[in-house]
Amino acid sequence: MARIYSKNEKYNGISAGINFVNGVGVSTDSRLLSWFEENGYCILPELDEMNYKELTEYAKSKGLNGIGMKKEELYQLLKETEEPNA
């Protein structure tokens, strides 16, 4: 599952079949996630649902080095760097 962040943080409604509350929707449909990303939405995976290998691969794709980190440390690093409105 991934979180979809609208440009409008106050948006409440349905777009492409996804319900948004305060600018955030969720989906597991990779086709929809791709569409939202292509249209300027910020897409973030649910980090707490990822295993260690998935977390390290995701960190690598973001240019972060998670080598030698415990899962909890890597999770925290990704969570801190992935907040769209931070």
CSV table of N, CA and C in Angstrom, one decimal:
chain,number,residue,atom,x,y,z
A,1,MET,N,0.8,-1.2,0.0
A,1,MET,CA,0.0,0.0,0.0
A,1,MET,C,0.9,1.2,0.0
A,2,ALA,N,0.4,2.3,-0.7
A,2,ALA,CA,1.2,3.5,-0.7
A,2,ALA,C,0.2,4.7,-0.4
A,3,ARG,N,0.8,5.7,0.2
A,3,ARG,CA,0.1,7.0,0.5
A,3,ARG,C,0.3,7.9,-0.7
A,4,ILE,N,-0.8,8.5,-1.1
A,4,ILE,CA,-0.8,9.5,-2.2
A,4,ILE,C,-1.1,10.9,-1.6
A,5,TYR,N,-0.2,11.8,-1.9
A,5,TYR,CA,-0.3,13.2,-1.3
A,5,TYR,C,-0.7,14.1,-2.4
A,6,SER,N,-1.9,14.8,-2.2
A,6,SER,CA,-2.3,15.8,-3.2
A,6,SER,C,-1.5,17.1,-3.0
A,7,LYS,N,-1.5,17.9,-4.0
A,7,LYS,CA,-0.8,19.2,-3.9
A,7,LYS,C,-1.6,20.1,-2.9
A,8,ASN,N,-2.9,19.9,-2.8
A,8,ASN,CA,-3.8,20.6,-1.9
A,8,ASN,C,-3.9,19.8,-0.6
A,9,GLU,N,-3.3,20.2,0.4
A,9,GLU,CA,-3.3,19.5,1.7
A,9,GLU,C,-4.6,19.5,2.4
A,10,LYS,N,-5.6,20.3,1.9
A,10,LYS,CA,-6.9,20.3,2.5
A,10,LYS,C,-7.9,19.6,1.6
A,11,TYR,N,-7.5,19.0,0.5
A,11,TYR,CA,-8.4,18.3,-0.4
A,11,TYR,C,-9.1,17.1,0.3
A,12,ASN,N,-10.5,17.2,0.2
A,12,ASN,CA,-11.3,16.0,0.7
A,12,ASN,C,-12.2,15.7,-0.5
A,13,GLY,N,-12.1,14.5,-1.0
A,13,GLY,CA,-12.9,14.1,-2.1
A,13,GLY,C,-12.3,12.9,-2.8
A,14,ILE,N,-12.9,12.5,-4.0
A,14,ILE,CA,-12.5,11.3,-4.7
A,14,ILE,C,-11.9,11.7,-6.0
A,15,SER,N,-10.7,11.2,-6.3
A,15,SER,CA,-10.0,11.4,-7.5
A,15,SER,C,-9.5,10.0,-8.0
A,16,ALA,N,-9.9,9.7,-9.3
A,16,ALA,CA,-9.5,8.5,-9.9
A,16,ALA,C,-10.0,7.3,-9.0
A,17,GLY,N,-11.1,7.4,-8.3
A,17,GLY,CA,-11.6,6.3,-7.5
A,17,GLY,C,-10.9,6.2,-6.1
A,18,ILE,N,-10.0,7.1,-5.8
A,18,ILE,CA,-9.3,7.1,-4.5
A,18,ILE,C,-9.9,8.2,-3.6
A,19,ASN,N,-10.3,7.8,-2.4
A,19,ASN,CA,-10.8,8.8,-1.4
A,19,ASN,C,-9.6,9.5,-0.8
A,20,PHE,N,-9.7,10.9,-0.8
A,20,PHE,CA,-8.7,11.7,-0.2
A,20,PHE,C,-9.3,12.4,1.0
A,21,VAL,N,-8.5,12.3,2.1
A,21,VAL,CA,-8.9,13.0,3.4
A,21,VAL,C,-7.7,13.9,3.8
A,22,ASN,N,-8.0,15.2,3.8
A,22,ASN,CA,-6.9,16.2,4.1
A,22,ASN,C,-5.7,16.0,3.2
A,23,GLY,N,-6.0,15.8,1.9
A,23,GLY,CA,-5.0,15.7,0.9
A,23,GLY,C,-4.2,14.4,0.8
A,24,VAL,N,-4.7,13.3,1.6
A,24,VAL,CA,-4.0,12.1,1.5
A,24,VAL,C,-5.0,10.9,1.2
A,25,GLY,N,-4.5,10.1,0.2
A,25,GLY,CA,-5.3,8.9,-0.2
A,25,GLY,C,-4.4,7.7,-0.1
A,26,VAL,N,-4.9,6.5,-0.2
A,26,VAL,CA,-4.1,5.3,-0.2
A,26,VAL,C,-4.6,4.4,-1.3
A,27,SER,N,-3.6,3.6,-1.8
A,27,SER,CA,-4.0,2.6,-2.9
A,27,SER,C,-2.9,1.5,-2.9
A,28,THR,N,-3.3,0.4,-3.5
A,28,THR,CA,-2.3,-0.7,-3.7
A,28,THR,C,-2.3,-0.9,-5.3
A,29,ASP,N,-3.0,-0.2,-6.0
A,29,ASP,CA,-3.1,-0.4,-7.5
A,29,ASP,C,-1.9,0.3,-8.1
A,30,SER,N,-1.0,-0.4,-8.6
A,30,SER,CA,0.2,0.1,-9.2
A,30,SER,C,-0.1,1.0,-10.4
A,31,ARG,N,-1.1,0.7,-11.2
A,31,ARG,CA,-1.5,1.5,-12.3
A,31,ARG,C,-2.0,2.9,-11.9
A,32,LEU,N,-2.8,2.9,-10.9
A,32,LEU,CA,-3.3,4.2,-10.3
A,32,LEU,C,-2.1,5.0,-9.7
A,33,LEU,N,-1.3,4.3,-9.0
A,33,LEU,CA,-0.1,5.0,-8.3
A,33,LEU,C,0.8,5.6,-9.4
A,34,SER,N,1.0,4.9,-10.5
A,34,SER,CA,1.8,5.5,-11.6
A,34,SER,C,1.1,6.7,-12.2
A,35,TRP,N,-0.2,6.6,-12.4
A,35,TRP,CA,-1.0,7.8,-12.9
A,35,TRP,C,-0.9,9.0,-12.0
A,36,PHE,N,-1.1,8.8,-10.7
A,36,PHE,CA,-1.0,9.9,-9.8
A,36,PHE,C,0.4,10.5,-9.8
A,37,GLU,N,1.5,9.6,-9.8
A,37,GLU,CA,2.8,10.1,-9.8
A,37,GLU,C,3.1,11.0,-11.1
A,38,GLU,N,2.6,10.5,-12.2
A,38,GLU,CA,2.8,11.2,-13.5
A,38,GLU,C,2.1,12.5,-13.5
A,39,ASN,N,1.1,12.7,-12.6
A,39,ASN,CA,0.3,13.9,-12.6
A,39,ASN,C,0.7,14.8,-11.4
A,40,GLY,N,1.9,14.6,-10.9
A,40,GLY,CA,2.4,15.5,-9.9
A,40,GLY,C,2.1,15.2,-8.4
A,41,TYR,N,1.5,14.1,-8.1
A,41,TYR,CA,1.2,13.7,-6.7
A,41,TYR,C,2.5,13.1,-6.2
A,42,CYS,N,2.7,13.2,-4.9
A,42,CYS,CA,3.8,12.6,-4.2
A,42,CYS,C,3.3,11.2,-3.7
A,43,ILE,N,4.0,10.2,-4.1
A,43,ILE,CA,3.7,8.8,-3.7
A,43,ILE,C,4.7,8.3,-2.7
A,44,LEU,N,4.3,7.8,-1.6
A,44,LEU,CA,5.2,7.2,-0.6
A,44,LEU,C,4.7,5.8,-0.2
A,45,PRO,N,5.5,4.8,-0.2
A,45,PRO,CA,5.1,3.5,0.2
A,45,PRO,C,4.9,3.5,1.7
A,46,GLU,N,4.1,2.5,2.2
A,46,GLU,CA,3.9,2.3,3.6
A,46,GLU,C,5.1,1.6,4.1
A,47,LEU,N,6.0,2.4,4.7
A,47,LEU,CA,7.3,1.8,5.2
A,47,LEU,C,7.1,0.7,6.2
A,48,ASP,N,6.1,0.8,7.1
A,48,ASP,CA,5.9,-0.2,8.1
A,48,ASP,C,5.5,-1.5,7.6
A,49,GLU,N,5.1,-1.6,6.3
A,49,GLU,CA,4.7,-2.8,5.7
A,49,GLU,C,5.8,-3.5,4.9
A,50,MET,N,7.0,-2.8,4.8
A,50,MET,CA,8.1,-3.3,4.1
A,50,MET,C,9.0,-4.2,4.9
A,51,ASN,N,9.6,-5.2,4.3
A,51,ASN,CA,10.6,-6.0,5.0
A,51,ASN,C,12.0,-5.3,4.9
A,52,TYR,N,13.0,-5.9,5.6
A,52,TYR,CA,14.3,-5.3,5.6
A,52,TYR,C,14.9,-5.1,4.2
A,53,LYS,N,14.8,-6.1,3.4
A,53,LYS,CA,15.3,-6.0,2.0
A,53,LYS,C,14.6,-4.9,1.2
A,54,GLU,N,13.3,-4.9,1.3
A,54,GLU,CA,12.5,-3.8,0.6
A,54,GLU,C,12.9,-2.4,1.1
A,55,LEU,N,13.1,-2.3,2.4
A,55,LEU,CA,13.6,-1.0,2.9
A,55,LEU,C,14.9,-0.6,2.4
A,56,THR,N,15.9,-1.5,2.4
A,56,THR,CA,17.2,-1.2,1.9
A,56,THR,C,17.2,-0.9,0.4
A,57,GLU,N,16.4,-1.6,-0.4
A,57,GLU,CA,16.3,-1.3,-1.8
A,57,GLU,C,15.7,0.1,-2.0
A,58,TYR,N,14.6,0.4,-1.2
A,58,TYR,CA,14.0,1.7,-1.4
A,58,TYR,C,14.9,2.8,-1.0
A,59,ALA,N,15.7,2.6,0.1
A,59,ALA,CA,16.6,3.6,0.5
A,59,ALA,C,17.7,3.8,-0.5
A,60,LYS,N,18.1,2.8,-1.2
A,60,LYS,CA,19.1,2.9,-2.2
A,60,LYS,C,18.6,3.7,-3.4
A,61,SER,N,17.3,3.5,-3.7
A,61,SER,CA,16.7,4.2,-4.8
A,61,SER,C,16.5,5.7,-4.6
A,62,LYS,N,16.6,6.0,-3.3
A,62,LYS,CA,16.5,7.4,-2.9
A,62,LYS,C,17.8,8.0,-2.6
A,63,GLY,N,18.9,7.3,-2.9
A,63,GLY,CA,20.3,7.8,-2.7
A,63,GLY,C,20.8,7.7,-1.3
A,64,LEU,N,20.1,6.9,-0.4
A,64,LEU,CA,20.5,6.8,1.0
A,64,LEU,C,21.3,5.4,1.2
A,65,ASN,N,22.2,5.4,2.0
A,65,ASN,CA,23.0,4.2,2.3
A,65,ASN,C,22.5,3.7,3.6
A,66,GLY,N,21.9,2.5,3.6
A,66,GLY,CA,21.4,1.9,4.8
A,66,GLY,C,22.2,0.7,5.2
A,67,ILE,N,23.4,0.5,4.6
A,67,ILE,CA,24.3,-0.6,5.0
A,67,ILE,C,24.7,-0.5,6.4
A,68,GLY,N,24.5,-1.6,7.1
A,68,GLY,CA,24.9,-1.7,8.6
A,68,GLY,C,23.8,-1.2,9.5
A,69,MET,N,22.7,-0.6,9.0
A,69,MET,CA,21.7,-0.2,9.9
A,69,MET,C,20.7,-1.3,10.2
A,70,LYS,N,20.2,-1.2,11.4
A,70,LYS,CA,19.1,-2.2,11.8
A,70,LYS,C,17.8,-1.7,11.1
A,71,LYS,N,16.9,-2.6,11.0
A,71,LYS,CA,15.6,-2.3,10.3
A,71,LYS,C,14.9,-1.1,10.9
A,72,GLU,N,14.9,-1.0,12.2
A,72,GLU,CA,14.3,0.1,12.9
A,72,GLU,C,15.0,1.5,12.6
A,73,GLU,N,16.3,1.4,12.5
A,73,GLU,CA,17.1,2.6,12.2
A,73,GLU,C,16.8,3.1,10.8
A,74,LEU,N,16.8,2.1,9.8
A,74,LEU,CA,16.6,2.4,8.4
A,74,LEU,C,15.1,2.9,8.2
A,75,TYR,N,14.2,2.3,8.9
A,75,TYR,CA,12.8,2.8,8.9
A,75,TYR,C,12.7,4.2,9.3
A,76,GLN,N,13.3,4.6,10.4
A,76,GLN,CA,13.3,5.9,11.0
A,76,GLN,C,13.9,6.9,10.0
A,77,LEU,N,15.1,6.6,9.4
A,77,LEU,CA,15.8,7.4,8.4
A,77,LEU,C,14.9,7.7,7.3
A,78,LEU,N,14.2,6.7,6.7
A,78,LEU,CA,13.4,6.8,5.6
A,78,LEU,C,12.1,7.7,5.9
A,79,LYS,N,11.6,7.4,7.1
A,79,LYS,CA,10.4,8.2,7.5
A,79,LYS,C,10.7,9.6,7.7
A,80,GLU,N,11.9,10.0,8.2
A,80,GLU,CA,12.2,11.4,8.4
A,80,GLU,C,12.5,12.1,7.1
A,81,THR,N,13.1,11.3,6.1
A,81,THR,CA,13.4,12.0,4.8
A,81,THR,C,12.2,11.9,3.8
A,82,GLU,N,11.2,11.2,4.1
A,82,GLU,CA,10.1,11.0,3.2
A,82,GLU,C,8.9,11.9,3.4
A,83,GLU,N,8.9,12.6,4.5
A,83,GLU,CA,7.7,13.4,4.8
A,83,GLU,C,7.5,14.5,3.7
A,84,PRO,N,6.4,14.5,3.0
A,84,PRO,CA,6.2,15.4,1.8
A,84,PRO,C,6.1,16.8,2.2
A,85,ASN,N,5.7,17.1,3.4
A,85,ASN,CA,5.4,18.5,3.8
A,85,ASN,C,6.4,19.0,4.8
A,86,ALA,N,7.5,18.2,5.0
A,86,ALA,CA,8.5,18.6,6.0
A,86,ALA,C,9.4,19.7,5.5
